[in-house]
XYZ file of C-alpha atoms in Angstrom:
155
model
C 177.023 107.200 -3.593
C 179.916 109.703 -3.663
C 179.720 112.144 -0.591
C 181.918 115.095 -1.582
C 181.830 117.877 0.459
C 181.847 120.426 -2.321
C 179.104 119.279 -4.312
C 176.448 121.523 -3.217
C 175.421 124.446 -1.831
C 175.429 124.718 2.127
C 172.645 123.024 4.088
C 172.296 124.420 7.619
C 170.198 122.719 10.164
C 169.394 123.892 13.637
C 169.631 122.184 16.252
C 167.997 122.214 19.554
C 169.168 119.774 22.052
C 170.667 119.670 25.580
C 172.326 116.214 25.246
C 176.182 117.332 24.809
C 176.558 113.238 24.085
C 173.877 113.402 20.835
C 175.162 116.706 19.789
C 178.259 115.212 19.528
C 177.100 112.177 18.044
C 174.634 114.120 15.817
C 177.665 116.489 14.526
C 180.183 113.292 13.407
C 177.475 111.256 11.903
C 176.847 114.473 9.905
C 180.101 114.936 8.838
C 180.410 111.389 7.585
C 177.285 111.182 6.133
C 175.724 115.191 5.183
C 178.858 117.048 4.486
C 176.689 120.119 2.979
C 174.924 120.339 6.283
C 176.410 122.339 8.555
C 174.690 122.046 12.551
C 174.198 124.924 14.447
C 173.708 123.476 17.905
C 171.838 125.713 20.893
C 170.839 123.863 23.928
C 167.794 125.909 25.383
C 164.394 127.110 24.578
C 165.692 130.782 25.805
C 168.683 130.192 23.332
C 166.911 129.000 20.372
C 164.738 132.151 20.710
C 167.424 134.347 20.809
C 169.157 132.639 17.914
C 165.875 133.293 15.646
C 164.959 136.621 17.248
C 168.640 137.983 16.565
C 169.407 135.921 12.808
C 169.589 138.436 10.281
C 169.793 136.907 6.539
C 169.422 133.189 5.641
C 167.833 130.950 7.734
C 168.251 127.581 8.729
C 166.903 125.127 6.231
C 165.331 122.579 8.663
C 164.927 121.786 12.359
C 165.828 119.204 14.244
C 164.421 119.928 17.767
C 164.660 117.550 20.836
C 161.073 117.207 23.128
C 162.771 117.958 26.093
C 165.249 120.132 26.503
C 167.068 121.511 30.162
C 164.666 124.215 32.219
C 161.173 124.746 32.169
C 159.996 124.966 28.955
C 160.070 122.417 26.091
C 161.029 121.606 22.444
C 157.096 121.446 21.514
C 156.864 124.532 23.409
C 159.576 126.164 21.459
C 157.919 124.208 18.151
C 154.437 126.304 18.978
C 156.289 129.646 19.149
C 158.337 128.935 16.000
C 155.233 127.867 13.971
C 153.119 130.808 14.875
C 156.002 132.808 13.657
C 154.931 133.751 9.514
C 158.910 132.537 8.736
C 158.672 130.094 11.638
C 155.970 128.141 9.684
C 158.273 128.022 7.053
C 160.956 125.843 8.427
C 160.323 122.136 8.531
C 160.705 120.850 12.296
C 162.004 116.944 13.134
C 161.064 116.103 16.407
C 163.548 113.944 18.387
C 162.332 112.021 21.302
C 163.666 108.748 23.267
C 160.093 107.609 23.187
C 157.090 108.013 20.843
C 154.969 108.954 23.608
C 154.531 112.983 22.119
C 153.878 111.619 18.597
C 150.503 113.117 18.591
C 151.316 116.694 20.152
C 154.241 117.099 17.792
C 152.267 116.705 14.806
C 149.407 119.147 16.007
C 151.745 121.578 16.431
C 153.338 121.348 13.039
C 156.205 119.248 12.984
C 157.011 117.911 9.501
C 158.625 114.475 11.168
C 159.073 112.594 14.610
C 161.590 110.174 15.137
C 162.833 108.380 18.205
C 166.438 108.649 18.687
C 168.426 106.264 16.960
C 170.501 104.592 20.048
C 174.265 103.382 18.044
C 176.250 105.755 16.021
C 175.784 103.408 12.879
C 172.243 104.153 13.187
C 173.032 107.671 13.560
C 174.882 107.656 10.392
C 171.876 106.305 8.348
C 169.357 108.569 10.147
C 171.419 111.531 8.542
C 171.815 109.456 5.285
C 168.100 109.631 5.024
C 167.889 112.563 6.293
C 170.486 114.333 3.370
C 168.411 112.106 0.975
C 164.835 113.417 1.309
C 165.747 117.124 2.748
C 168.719 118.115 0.777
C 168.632 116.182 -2.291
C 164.537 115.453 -3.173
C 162.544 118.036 -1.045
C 162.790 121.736 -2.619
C 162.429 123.714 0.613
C 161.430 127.664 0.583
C 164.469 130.069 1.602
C 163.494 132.438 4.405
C 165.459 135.762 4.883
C 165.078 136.575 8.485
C 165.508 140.337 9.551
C 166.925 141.410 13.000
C 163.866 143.374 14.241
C 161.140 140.860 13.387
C 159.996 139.919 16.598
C 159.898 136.163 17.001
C 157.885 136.410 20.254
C 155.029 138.534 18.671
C 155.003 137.605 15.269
């Protein structure tokens, strides 16, 4: 499988994590493996609110959205906001977790995946292998145009 960069049309992916070590992992195992995808990486709830309540255009194509995330509120917190959202619903959400131990909640609150955190950067790589694989090149996701004053908070 050839991976050339210009093959496609961009793929951007948000996401939400507060691990500078797996965003950093996360963003080379992308490059080497999903060069259409380009990561947009926020490390807060408040921050991936404003990020959504501010986009203006095309959205993000899919989610990948850690449980817990620093200060008080949570990735399945931020996952129940952004799925009562009517464009919200829209975007496919991959939960991230070291443990599988919010399996349940993530699902009941609309997640389209859940994975545990692959734990070596060759692992990494093939988690974004598949991840290219089923998202980018079999799913056929909706495109959502998000507009400035749509108000994420109150739908």
């Amino acid at each position: 499988m050839s991976l050339n960069p210009t093959s496609g049309p961009r793929f951007p992916i948000l996401l939400v994590e507060d691990d500078l070590a797996i965003i950093d992992i996360i963003q080379r195992a992308t490059r080497a493996c999903f060069p259409e995808a380009d990561i947009i990486a926020i490390s807060t709830f408040e921050e991936a609110v404003v990020y959504l309540y501010n986009l203006e255009g095309k959205g993000p194509r899919l989610l990948l959205l850690d449980v817990f995330l620093a200060g008080g509120q949570t990735g399945l917190d931020f996952l129940q906001l952004l799925k009562a959202h009517p464009l919200g619903k829209l975007l496919p959400a991959i939960v991230l977790s070291q443990s599988a131990r919010h399996v349940k909640d993530a699902y009941q609150l609309g997640a389209a995946a859940y994975f545990t955190k692959p734990f070596s950067f060759p692992d990494w790589k093939q988690f974004m292998l598949d991840l290219r694989l089923f998202w980018y090149e079999t799913a056929t996701l909706p495109q959502t145009y998000f507009e400035r004053q749509q108000e994420l908070l109150h739908g």
